[in-house]
XYZ file of C-alpha atoms in Angstrom:
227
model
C 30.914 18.449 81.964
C 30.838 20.059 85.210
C 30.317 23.290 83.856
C 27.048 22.245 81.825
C 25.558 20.527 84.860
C 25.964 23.131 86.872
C 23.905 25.709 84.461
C 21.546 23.427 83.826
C 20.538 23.001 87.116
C 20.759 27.201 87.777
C 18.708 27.753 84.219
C 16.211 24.967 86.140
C 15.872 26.328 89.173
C 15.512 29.769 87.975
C 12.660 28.754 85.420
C 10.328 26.898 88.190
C 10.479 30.015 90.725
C 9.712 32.389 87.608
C 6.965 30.052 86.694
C 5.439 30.099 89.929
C 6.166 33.938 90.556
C 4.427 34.627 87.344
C 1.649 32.034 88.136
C 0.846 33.775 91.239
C 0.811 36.985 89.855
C -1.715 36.276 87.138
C -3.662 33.851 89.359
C -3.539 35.681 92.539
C -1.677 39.089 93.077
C -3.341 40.689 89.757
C -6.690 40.152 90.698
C -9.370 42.282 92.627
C -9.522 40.532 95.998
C -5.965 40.936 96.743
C -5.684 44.925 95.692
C -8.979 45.092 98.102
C -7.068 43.257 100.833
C -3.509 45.565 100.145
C -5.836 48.704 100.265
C -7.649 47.523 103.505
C -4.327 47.112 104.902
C -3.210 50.591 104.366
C -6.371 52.013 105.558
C -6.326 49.841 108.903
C -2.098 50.837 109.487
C -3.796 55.098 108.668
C -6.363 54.362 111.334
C -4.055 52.431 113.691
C -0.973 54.899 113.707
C -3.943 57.776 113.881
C -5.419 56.006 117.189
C -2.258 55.455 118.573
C -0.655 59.062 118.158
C -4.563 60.361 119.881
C -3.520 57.782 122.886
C -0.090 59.694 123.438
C -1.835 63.051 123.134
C -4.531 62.578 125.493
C -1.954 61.093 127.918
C 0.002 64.383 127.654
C -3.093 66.389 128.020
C -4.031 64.117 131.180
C -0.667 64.427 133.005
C -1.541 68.374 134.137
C -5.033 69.963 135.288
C -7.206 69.857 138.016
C -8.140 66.786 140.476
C -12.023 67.944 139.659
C -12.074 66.453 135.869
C -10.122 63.267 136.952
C -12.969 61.504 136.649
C -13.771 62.772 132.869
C -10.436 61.947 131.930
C -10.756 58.589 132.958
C -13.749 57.755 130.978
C -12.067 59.774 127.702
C -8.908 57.626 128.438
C -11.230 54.336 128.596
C -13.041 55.169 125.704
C -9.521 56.318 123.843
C -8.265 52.823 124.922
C -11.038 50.848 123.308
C -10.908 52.879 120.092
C -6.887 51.732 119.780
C -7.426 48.844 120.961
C -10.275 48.085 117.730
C -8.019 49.598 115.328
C -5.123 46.938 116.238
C -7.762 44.314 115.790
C -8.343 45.365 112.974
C -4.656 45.840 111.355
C -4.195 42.708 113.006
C -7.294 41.471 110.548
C -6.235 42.771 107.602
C -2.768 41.690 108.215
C -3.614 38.103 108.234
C -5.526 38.412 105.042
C -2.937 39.472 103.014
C -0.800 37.363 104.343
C -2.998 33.969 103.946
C -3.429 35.287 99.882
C 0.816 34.506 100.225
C 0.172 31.509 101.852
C -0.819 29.061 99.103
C 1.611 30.517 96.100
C 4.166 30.013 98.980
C 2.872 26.311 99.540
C 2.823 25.456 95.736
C 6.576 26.811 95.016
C 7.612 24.624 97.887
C 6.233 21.603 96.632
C 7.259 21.910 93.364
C 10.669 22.637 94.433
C 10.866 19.544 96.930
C 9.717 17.596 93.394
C 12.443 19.556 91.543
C 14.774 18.228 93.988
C 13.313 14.354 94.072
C 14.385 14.070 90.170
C 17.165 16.411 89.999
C 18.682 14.360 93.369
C 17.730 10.917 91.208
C 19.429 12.098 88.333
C 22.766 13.358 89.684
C 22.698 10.585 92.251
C 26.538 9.457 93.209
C 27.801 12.128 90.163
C 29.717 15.060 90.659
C 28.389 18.361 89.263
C 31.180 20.771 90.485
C 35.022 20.917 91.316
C 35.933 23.460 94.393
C 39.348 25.710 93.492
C 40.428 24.612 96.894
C 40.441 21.659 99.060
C 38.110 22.355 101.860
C 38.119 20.893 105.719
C 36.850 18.073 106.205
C 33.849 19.463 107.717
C 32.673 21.159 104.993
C 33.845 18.407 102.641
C 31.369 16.556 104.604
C 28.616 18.569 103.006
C 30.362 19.412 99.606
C 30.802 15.713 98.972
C 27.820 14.720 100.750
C 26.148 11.406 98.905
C 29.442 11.050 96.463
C 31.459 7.786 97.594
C 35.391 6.871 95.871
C 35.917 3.484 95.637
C 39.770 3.938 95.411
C 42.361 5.946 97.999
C 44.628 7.210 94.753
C 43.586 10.122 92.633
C 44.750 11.538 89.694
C 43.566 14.376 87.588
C 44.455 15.980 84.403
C 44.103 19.493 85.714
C 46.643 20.819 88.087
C 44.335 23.094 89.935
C 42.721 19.746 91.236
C 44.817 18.283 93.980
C 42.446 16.558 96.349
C 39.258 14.578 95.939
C 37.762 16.556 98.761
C 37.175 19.255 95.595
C 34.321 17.157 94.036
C 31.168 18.912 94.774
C 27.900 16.959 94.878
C 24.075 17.538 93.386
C 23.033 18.944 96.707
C 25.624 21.629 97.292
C 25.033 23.047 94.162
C 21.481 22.769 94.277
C 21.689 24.439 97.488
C 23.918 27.692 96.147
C 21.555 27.560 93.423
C 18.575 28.306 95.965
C 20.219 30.751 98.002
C 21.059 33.042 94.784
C 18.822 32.508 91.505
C 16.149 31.446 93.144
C 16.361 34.341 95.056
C 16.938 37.041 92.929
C 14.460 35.236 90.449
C 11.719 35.704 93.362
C 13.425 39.240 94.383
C 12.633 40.671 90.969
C 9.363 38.851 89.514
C 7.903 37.496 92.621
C 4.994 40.012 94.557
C 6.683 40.592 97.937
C 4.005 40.824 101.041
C 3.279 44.771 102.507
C 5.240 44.844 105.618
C 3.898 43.276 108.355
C 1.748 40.959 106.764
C 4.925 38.160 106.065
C 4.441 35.084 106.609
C 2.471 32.276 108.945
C 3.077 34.869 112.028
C 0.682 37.457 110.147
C -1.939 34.818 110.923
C -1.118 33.477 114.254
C -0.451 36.804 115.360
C -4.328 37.996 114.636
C -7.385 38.249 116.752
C -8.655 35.382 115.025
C -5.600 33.650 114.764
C -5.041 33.705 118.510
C -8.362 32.046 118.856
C -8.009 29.537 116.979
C -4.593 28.828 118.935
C -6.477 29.326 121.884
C -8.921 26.461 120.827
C -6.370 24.240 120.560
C -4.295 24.950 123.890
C -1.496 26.807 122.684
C -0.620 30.115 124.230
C -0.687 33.061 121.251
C 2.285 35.308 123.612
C 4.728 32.004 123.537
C 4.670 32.468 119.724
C 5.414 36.036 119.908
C 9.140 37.368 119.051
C 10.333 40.301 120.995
């Protein structure tokens, strides 16, 4: 009952990640806080992209004139600088608090999935769930078959599309195609994706106050950064 198995552990999967998506939404994403912090985090990108397209200006403007207003460029240039600089802190700031409202809806789905997993694994222990229409190398037999052991060298099968044992498929294969598709689409279509920028635990490390706090605890903020 192959067949069976293998739907009931799709219709499974699929039902905890649109429990959670739909948990978070009503607990979390639906709420007044979070709209606040999405709307903070438009303003602060407006203001950032605003400073930053003043910066290339004035350096255009400051390329040509005369020596005599060097000086008064500088200071506009310092003072340009600063205001940039507090509107990156800033999107940097608002960044990180959208992102930490993903943070725990992100930490609940994963543990409920490694629990998923714990009884699902228990269950289907030593059983295969799925037949492959072809026999694969032995490396990927390796994790196809992964946890299933055959007590005998013969094998024998009533259906003449199955010719090797290497074909049986174990829990965790299919629980991992399972993952990679509807749990993915599940989360594509009712899950509330992060704004851009603000994905993930980066967000956070990433901000003023994140770098301090990485600071605090001796770890340099530009080894974490990704080019």
């Amino acid at each position: 009952m192959t067949a069976a198995d293998i739907s009931r552990i799709a219709i499974t999967v699929g039902t905890v990640q649109l429990f959670c998506d739909l948990l978070a939404y009503w607990r979390i994403y639906s709420k007044d806080p979070y709209e606040r912090a999405v709307d903070a985090l438009s303003r602060a990108k407006w203001k950032r992209d605003k400073a930053s397209e003043e910066s290339v200006q004035l350096e255009k403007e400051g390329s040509g004139g005369a020596a005599a207003s060097s000086n008064k460029k500088a200071s506009k240039s310092d003072r340009q600088a600063k205001k940039l600089q507090r509107a990156e802190d800033d999107y940097g700031n608002a960044k990180a608090n959208v992102a930490r409202r993903h943070t725990l809806p992100g930490f609940f789905t994963s543990f409920l999935f490694i629990v998923m997993l714990r009884i699902l694994g228990l269950e289907y222990k030593g059983n295969i769930v799925g037949v492959l229409p072809f026999a694969p190398f032995s490396v990927l037999s390796r994790v196809t078959s992964r946890s299933l052991v055959f007590t005998t060298s013969q094998f024998e099968s009533d259906d003449e599309k199955v010719t090797d044992v290497s074909q049986a498929c174990a829990f965790m294969f299919i629980y991992f195609l399972c993952t990679m598709s509807v749990k993915y689409y599940i989360s594509h279509f009712f899950g509330t994706q992060p704004p851009h920028g603000a994905e993930g635990l980066m967000a956070i490390a990433q901000s003023p106050m994140g770098q301090k706090i990485l600071r605090s605890a001796g770890i340099d903020p530009d080894e974490l950064k990704m080019d």
